[in-house]
Amino acid sequence: SYHIVLRIAQRLKERCSDIYTVFGGPQADIVAEDTIRQLPYVDFICCGEGENTIYPFFRSLLSGEPDLSVPGLVYRDGEEVRKNPRPALIEELDALPMIDYTLMDVLQYHDKSIMSIDVGRGCPFGCTFCSTNSFWGRKYRLKSPQRICEEIKAYHRRFGGSRIEFAHDMFTMDRKKVMETCALIKQLDFPIRWSCSARLDCVDRELIDVMADAGMISI
């Protein structure tokens, strides 16, 4: 979708030239310097994990004075392209705040909707066709089983939904945590159906059976 979003940014800039256009995510990260160099309607790109970048940078944008020292920022300085050192990866994902679902319209969600829950980040493998290893630095992290279930419950309380997609490129890397997560999911007082991503060499029949028994319907 990167090429589509670029066209949207171009249209927005044509209509309102004084707004800031900021990109982030794996695709923008990989081509950040080329994008800033070649496309004048893209003002900034935030590389790396966003929690320690987006908040301070957007706060500075709202004040009208962009903070060009923010880690991971790629920007235009006259005819030059500047790229700040990447921000450090967040070691403990459980320390991240819970999503505030009250900001989302309940009427837009129902039992057939699929909610994506960020359960972890990174993959230790280096597949050449995948951007994960470059974006996350091949550092694997998974939220605790307790935190994952708290997020499931928060979503269910707000929307009553039961269909979950675990957002993580390699969910099954930590077998022990996956087994613990499945055990806690089975203790929930409502059933869920969920899916995840994994490598073929990081699953086996026993693990798949445990996951399926806890509501997993696809990998």
mmCIF file of C-alpha atoms in Angstrom:
data_model
loop_
_atom_site.group_PDB
_atom_site.id
_atom_site.type_symbol
_atom_site.label_atom_id
_atom_site.label_comp_id
_atom_site.label_asym_id
_atom_site.label_seq_id
_atom_site.Cartn_x
_atom_site.Cartn_y
_atom_site.Cartn_z
ATOM 1 C CA SER A 1 0.000 0.000 0.000
ATOM 2 C CA TYR A 2 3.036 2.328 0.165
ATOM 3 C CA HIS A 3 2.585 3.698 -3.358
ATOM 4 C CA ILE A 4 -1.078 4.414 -2.638
ATOM 5 C CA VAL A 5 -0.329 6.297 0.572
ATOM 6 C CA LEU A 6 2.342 8.324 -1.209
ATOM 7 C CA ARG A 7 -0.255 9.490 -3.724
ATOM 8 C CA ILE A 8 -2.586 10.447 -0.886
ATOM 9 C CA ALA A 9 0.216 12.460 0.726
ATOM 10 C CA GLN A 10 0.843 14.227 -2.575
ATOM 11 C CA ARG A 11 -2.833 15.176 -2.925
ATOM 12 C CA LEU A 12 -2.969 16.425 0.659
ATOM 13 C CA LYS A 13 0.114 18.586 0.163
ATOM 14 C CA GLU A 14 -1.356 20.049 -3.024
ATOM 15 C CA ARG A 15 -4.516 21.038 -1.164
ATOM 16 C CA CYS A 16 -2.889 22.223 2.058
ATOM 17 C CA SER A 17 0.810 22.969 1.679
ATOM 18 C CA ASP A 18 1.375 23.961 5.317
ATOM 19 C CA ILE A 19 0.586 20.537 6.802
ATOM 20 C CA TYR A 20 3.260 18.032 7.802
ATOM 21 C CA THR A 21 3.330 14.606 6.165
ATOM 22 C CA VAL A 22 5.020 11.944 8.285
ATOM 23 C CA PHE A 23 5.584 8.291 7.371
ATOM 24 C CA GLY A 24 6.596 5.267 9.415
ATOM 25 C CA GLY A 25 6.579 1.480 9.355
ATOM 26 C CA PRO A 26 8.707 -1.197 7.653
ATOM 27 C CA GLN A 27 8.235 -0.096 4.026
ATOM 28 C CA ALA A 28 8.900 3.591 4.686
ATOM 29 C CA ASP A 29 11.824 2.605 6.922
ATOM 30 C CA ILE A 30 13.586 0.627 4.184
ATOM 31 C CA VAL A 31 13.354 3.401 1.586
ATOM 32 C CA ALA A 32 13.401 6.391 3.954
ATOM 33 C CA GLU A 33 16.329 8.305 2.507
ATOM 34 C CA ASP A 34 15.268 7.742 -1.113
ATOM 35 C CA THR A 35 11.713 8.822 -0.284
ATOM 36 C CA ILE A 36 12.794 12.076 1.362
ATOM 37 C CA ARG A 37 15.318 12.760 -1.408
ATOM 38 C CA GLN A 38 12.918 12.203 -4.305
ATOM 39 C CA LEU A 39 9.442 13.098 -3.022
ATOM 40 C CA PRO A 40 9.095 16.702 -1.794
ATOM 41 C CA TYR A 41 5.570 16.098 -0.470
ATOM 42 C CA VAL A 42 6.920 13.750 2.239
ATOM 43 C CA ASP A 43 8.374 15.850 5.048
ATOM 44 C CA PHE A 44 9.554 13.297 7.610
ATOM 45 C CA ILE A 45 9.965 9.562 8.109
ATOM 46 C CA CYS A 46 10.217 7.975 11.548
ATOM 47 C CA CYS A 47 12.331 4.803 11.472
ATOM 48 C CA GLY A 48 12.284 2.027 14.041
ATOM 49 C CA GLU A 49 9.748 1.457 16.805
ATOM 50 C CA GLY A 50 7.367 4.347 17.133
ATOM 51 C CA GLU A 51 6.577 4.552 20.845
ATOM 52 C CA ASN A 52 9.692 6.548 21.729
ATOM 53 C CA THR A 53 9.654 8.529 18.476
ATOM 54 C CA ILE A 54 6.130 9.383 17.409
ATOM 55 C CA TYR A 55 4.974 10.915 20.697
ATOM 56 C CA PRO A 56 7.807 13.419 21.223
ATOM 57 C CA PHE A 57 8.013 14.246 17.519
ATOM 58 C CA PHE A 58 4.283 14.860 17.041
ATOM 59 C CA ARG A 59 4.228 16.922 20.209
ATOM 60 C CA SER A 60 6.894 19.140 18.660
ATOM 61 C CA LEU A 61 4.934 19.357 15.395
ATOM 62 C CA LEU A 62 1.853 20.534 17.282
ATOM 63 C CA SER A 63 3.960 23.267 18.839
ATOM 64 C CA GLY A 64 4.988 24.390 15.355
ATOM 65 C CA GLU A 65 8.685 23.649 15.889
ATOM 66 C CA PRO A 66 9.707 20.171 14.620
ATOM 67 C CA ASP A 67 12.249 18.533 16.920
ATOM 68 C CA LEU A 68 14.887 17.369 14.461
ATOM 69 C CA SER A 69 16.877 15.583 17.175
ATOM 70 C CA VAL A 70 14.312 12.795 17.649
ATOM 71 C CA PRO A 71 15.921 9.332 17.224
ATOM 72 C CA GLY A 72 15.132 7.576 13.956
ATOM 73 C CA LEU A 73 14.017 10.737 12.177
ATOM 74 C CA VAL A 74 14.834 11.157 8.482
ATOM 75 C CA TYR A 75 14.303 14.651 7.116
ATOM 76 C CA ARG A 76 15.301 17.209 4.514
ATOM 77 C CA ASP A 77 17.880 19.859 5.413
ATOM 78 C CA GLY A 78 18.012 22.120 2.377
ATOM 79 C CA GLU A 79 19.374 19.897 -0.389
ATOM 80 C CA GLU A 80 20.728 17.319 2.079
ATOM 81 C CA VAL A 81 18.966 14.299 3.604
ATOM 82 C CA ARG A 82 19.650 13.762 7.296
ATOM 83 C CA LYS A 83 19.110 10.497 9.153
ATOM 84 C CA ASN A 84 19.290 10.321 12.942
ATOM 85 C CA PRO A 85 20.473 7.152 14.737
ATOM 86 C CA ARG A 86 17.680 4.642 15.260
ATOM 87 C CA PRO A 87 15.911 4.538 18.637
ATOM 88 C CA ALA A 88 16.729 1.652 20.950
ATOM 89 C CA LEU A 89 14.268 -1.225 20.821
ATOM 90 C CA ILE A 90 11.866 -1.505 23.745
ATOM 91 C CA GLU A 91 13.124 -4.385 25.860
ATOM 92 C CA GLU A 92 9.993 -5.034 27.943
ATOM 93 C CA LEU A 93 6.822 -4.900 25.863
ATOM 94 C CA ASP A 94 4.625 -5.329 28.940
ATOM 95 C CA ALA A 95 5.702 -1.813 29.950
ATOM 96 C CA LEU A 96 3.792 -0.335 27.008
ATOM 97 C CA PRO A 97 0.418 1.195 27.934
ATOM 98 C CA MET A 98 -2.767 -0.676 27.088
ATOM 99 C CA ILE A 99 -4.704 0.556 24.069
ATOM 100 C CA ASP A 100 -7.528 2.908 25.046
ATOM 101 C CA TYR A 101 -10.455 1.178 23.330
ATOM 102 C CA THR A 102 -12.865 3.860 24.556
ATOM 103 C CA LEU A 103 -11.661 5.982 21.631
ATOM 104 C CA MET A 104 -13.088 3.413 19.190
ATOM 105 C CA ASP A 105 -16.720 3.274 18.130
ATOM 106 C CA VAL A 106 -18.407 0.162 19.505
ATOM 107 C CA LEU A 107 -20.976 0.199 16.704
ATOM 108 C CA GLN A 108 -18.263 -0.445 14.125
ATOM 109 C CA TYR A 109 -17.324 -3.757 15.750
ATOM 110 C CA HIS A 110 -19.279 -6.919 16.342
ATOM 111 C CA ASP A 111 -18.667 -10.593 16.933
ATOM 112 C CA LYS A 112 -17.606 -11.265 13.340
ATOM 113 C CA SER A 113 -14.957 -8.562 13.376
ATOM 114 C CA ILE A 114 -11.293 -9.470 13.697
ATOM 115 C CA MET A 115 -9.262 -7.462 16.189
ATOM 116 C CA SER A 116 -5.487 -7.430 15.844
ATOM 117 C CA ILE A 117 -3.583 -7.552 19.134
ATOM 118 C CA ASP A 118 0.135 -6.780 19.235
ATOM 119 C CA VAL A 119 1.565 -9.748 21.150
ATOM 120 C CA GLY A 120 5.230 -9.379 20.273
ATOM 121 C CA ARG A 121 7.818 -8.142 17.827
ATOM 122 C CA GLY A 122 10.818 -9.325 15.875
ATOM 123 C CA CYS A 123 12.185 -12.567 14.522
ATOM 124 C CA PRO A 124 15.670 -14.061 15.011
ATOM 125 C CA PHE A 125 15.760 -15.487 11.478
ATOM 126 C CA GLY A 126 17.068 -13.613 8.435
ATOM 127 C CA CYS A 127 14.798 -14.519 5.518
ATOM 128 C CA THR A 128 15.830 -12.426 2.517
ATOM 129 C CA PHE A 129 12.236 -11.879 1.353
ATOM 130 C CA CYS A 130 11.074 -10.411 4.661
ATOM 131 C CA SER A 131 11.488 -6.889 6.085
ATOM 132 C CA THR A 132 11.045 -8.032 9.681
ATOM 133 C CA ASN A 133 14.725 -8.771 10.310
ATOM 134 C CA SER A 134 15.831 -5.322 9.111
ATOM 135 C CA PHE A 135 13.064 -3.396 10.871
ATOM 136 C CA TRP A 136 13.309 -5.130 14.262
ATOM 137 C CA GLY A 137 17.019 -5.939 14.119
ATOM 138 C CA ARG A 138 16.368 -9.703 14.454
ATOM 139 C CA LYS A 139 15.571 -9.198 18.142
ATOM 140 C CA TYR A 140 12.688 -11.422 19.264
ATOM 141 C CA ARG A 141 10.331 -10.217 21.994
ATOM 142 C CA LEU A 142 7.011 -11.557 23.225
ATOM 143 C CA LYS A 143 4.584 -10.069 25.727
ATOM 144 C CA SER A 144 3.874 -12.113 28.833
ATOM 145 C CA PRO A 145 0.946 -14.554 28.705
ATOM 146 C CA GLN A 146 -0.747 -12.501 31.432
ATOM 147 C CA ARG A 147 -0.492 -9.280 29.416
ATOM 148 C CA ILE A 148 -1.764 -10.944 26.236
ATOM 149 C CA CYS A 149 -4.830 -12.218 28.075
ATOM 150 C CA GLU A 150 -5.432 -8.807 29.680
ATOM 151 C CA GLU A 151 -5.542 -7.270 26.207
ATOM 152 C CA ILE A 152 -7.932 -9.971 25.000
ATOM 153 C CA LYS A 153 -10.224 -9.260 27.953
ATOM 154 C CA ALA A 154 -10.059 -5.497 27.414
ATOM 155 C CA TYR A 155 -11.085 -5.915 23.784
ATOM 156 C CA HIS A 156 -13.880 -8.326 24.690
ATOM 157 C CA ARG A 157 -15.218 -6.032 27.426
ATOM 158 C CA ARG A 158 -15.399 -3.127 25.022
ATOM 159 C CA PHE A 159 -16.746 -4.821 21.897
ATOM 160 C CA GLY A 160 -17.891 -8.289 22.860
ATOM 161 C CA GLY A 161 -15.762 -9.666 20.040
ATOM 162 C CA SER A 162 -14.253 -13.125 20.074
ATOM 163 C CA ARG A 163 -12.121 -13.224 16.909
ATOM 164 C CA ILE A 164 -8.487 -12.255 17.523
ATOM 165 C CA GLU A 165 -5.442 -12.004 15.291
ATOM 166 C CA PHE A 166 -2.166 -12.170 17.201
ATOM 167 C CA ALA A 167 0.097 -9.621 15.496
ATOM 168 C CA HIS A 168 3.607 -11.053 15.564
ATOM 169 C CA ASP A 169 5.710 -12.367 12.687
ATOM 170 C CA MET A 170 6.958 -15.365 14.677
ATOM 171 C CA PHE A 171 4.581 -16.071 17.547
ATOM 172 C CA THR A 172 5.699 -19.641 18.262
ATOM 173 C CA MET A 173 9.424 -18.989 18.737
ATOM 174 C CA ASP A 174 9.127 -19.101 22.545
ATOM 175 C CA ARG A 175 7.385 -22.442 22.997
ATOM 176 C CA LYS A 176 7.104 -22.130 26.792
ATOM 177 C CA LYS A 177 5.347 -18.764 26.618
ATOM 178 C CA VAL A 178 2.999 -19.981 23.900
ATOM 179 C CA MET A 179 1.999 -22.967 26.022
ATOM 180 C CA GLU A 180 1.436 -20.711 29.029
ATOM 181 C CA THR A 181 -0.600 -18.292 26.926
ATOM 182 C CA CYS A 182 -2.803 -21.126 25.680
ATOM 183 C CA ALA A 183 -3.381 -22.332 29.233
ATOM 184 C CA LEU A 184 -4.518 -18.857 30.314
ATOM 185 C CA ILE A 185 -6.746 -18.445 27.261
ATOM 186 C CA LYS A 186 -8.556 -21.642 28.220
ATOM 187 C CA GLN A 187 -9.271 -20.106 31.638
ATOM 188 C CA LEU A 188 -11.082 -17.104 30.152
ATOM 189 C CA ASP A 189 -14.802 -17.014 30.915
ATOM 190 C CA PHE A 190 -15.590 -16.543 27.221
ATOM 191 C CA PRO A 191 -14.355 -18.500 24.174
ATOM 192 C CA ILE A 192 -12.184 -16.894 21.509
ATOM 193 C CA ARG A 193 -10.952 -17.907 18.079
ATOM 194 C CA TRP A 194 -7.525 -16.699 17.098
ATOM 195 C CA SER A 195 -4.831 -16.853 14.450
ATOM 196 C CA CYS A 196 -1.098 -16.175 14.393
ATOM 197 C CA SER A 197 2.025 -16.312 12.224
ATOM 198 C CA ALA A 198 4.831 -18.843 12.536
ATOM 199 C CA ARG A 199 7.586 -20.703 10.684
ATOM 200 C CA LEU A 200 7.040 -24.335 9.787
ATOM 201 C CA ASP A 201 10.148 -25.359 11.690
ATOM 202 C CA CYS A 202 8.884 -23.652 14.861
ATOM 203 C CA VAL A 203 5.704 -25.690 15.289
ATOM 204 C CA ASP A 204 5.051 -29.372 15.853
ATOM 205 C CA ARG A 205 2.015 -31.579 16.295
ATOM 206 C CA GLU A 206 1.932 -31.267 20.096
ATOM 207 C CA LEU A 207 2.148 -27.475 20.031
ATOM 208 C CA ILE A 208 -0.477 -27.178 17.283
ATOM 209 C CA ASP A 209 -2.838 -29.427 19.267
ATOM 210 C CA VAL A 210 -2.408 -27.259 22.382
ATOM 211 C CA MET A 211 -2.973 -24.090 20.380
ATOM 212 C CA ALA A 212 -6.023 -25.487 18.614
ATOM 213 C CA ASP A 213 -7.460 -26.624 21.933
ATOM 214 C CA ALA A 214 -7.142 -23.006 23.114
ATOM 215 C CA GLY A 215 -9.073 -21.661 20.126
ATOM 216 C CA MET A 216 -6.439 -21.281 17.408
ATOM 217 C CA ILE A 217 -8.096 -21.706 13.993
ATOM 218 C CA SER A 218 -5.314 -20.788 11.574
ATOM 219 C CA ILE A 219 -1.592 -20.120 11.277
#
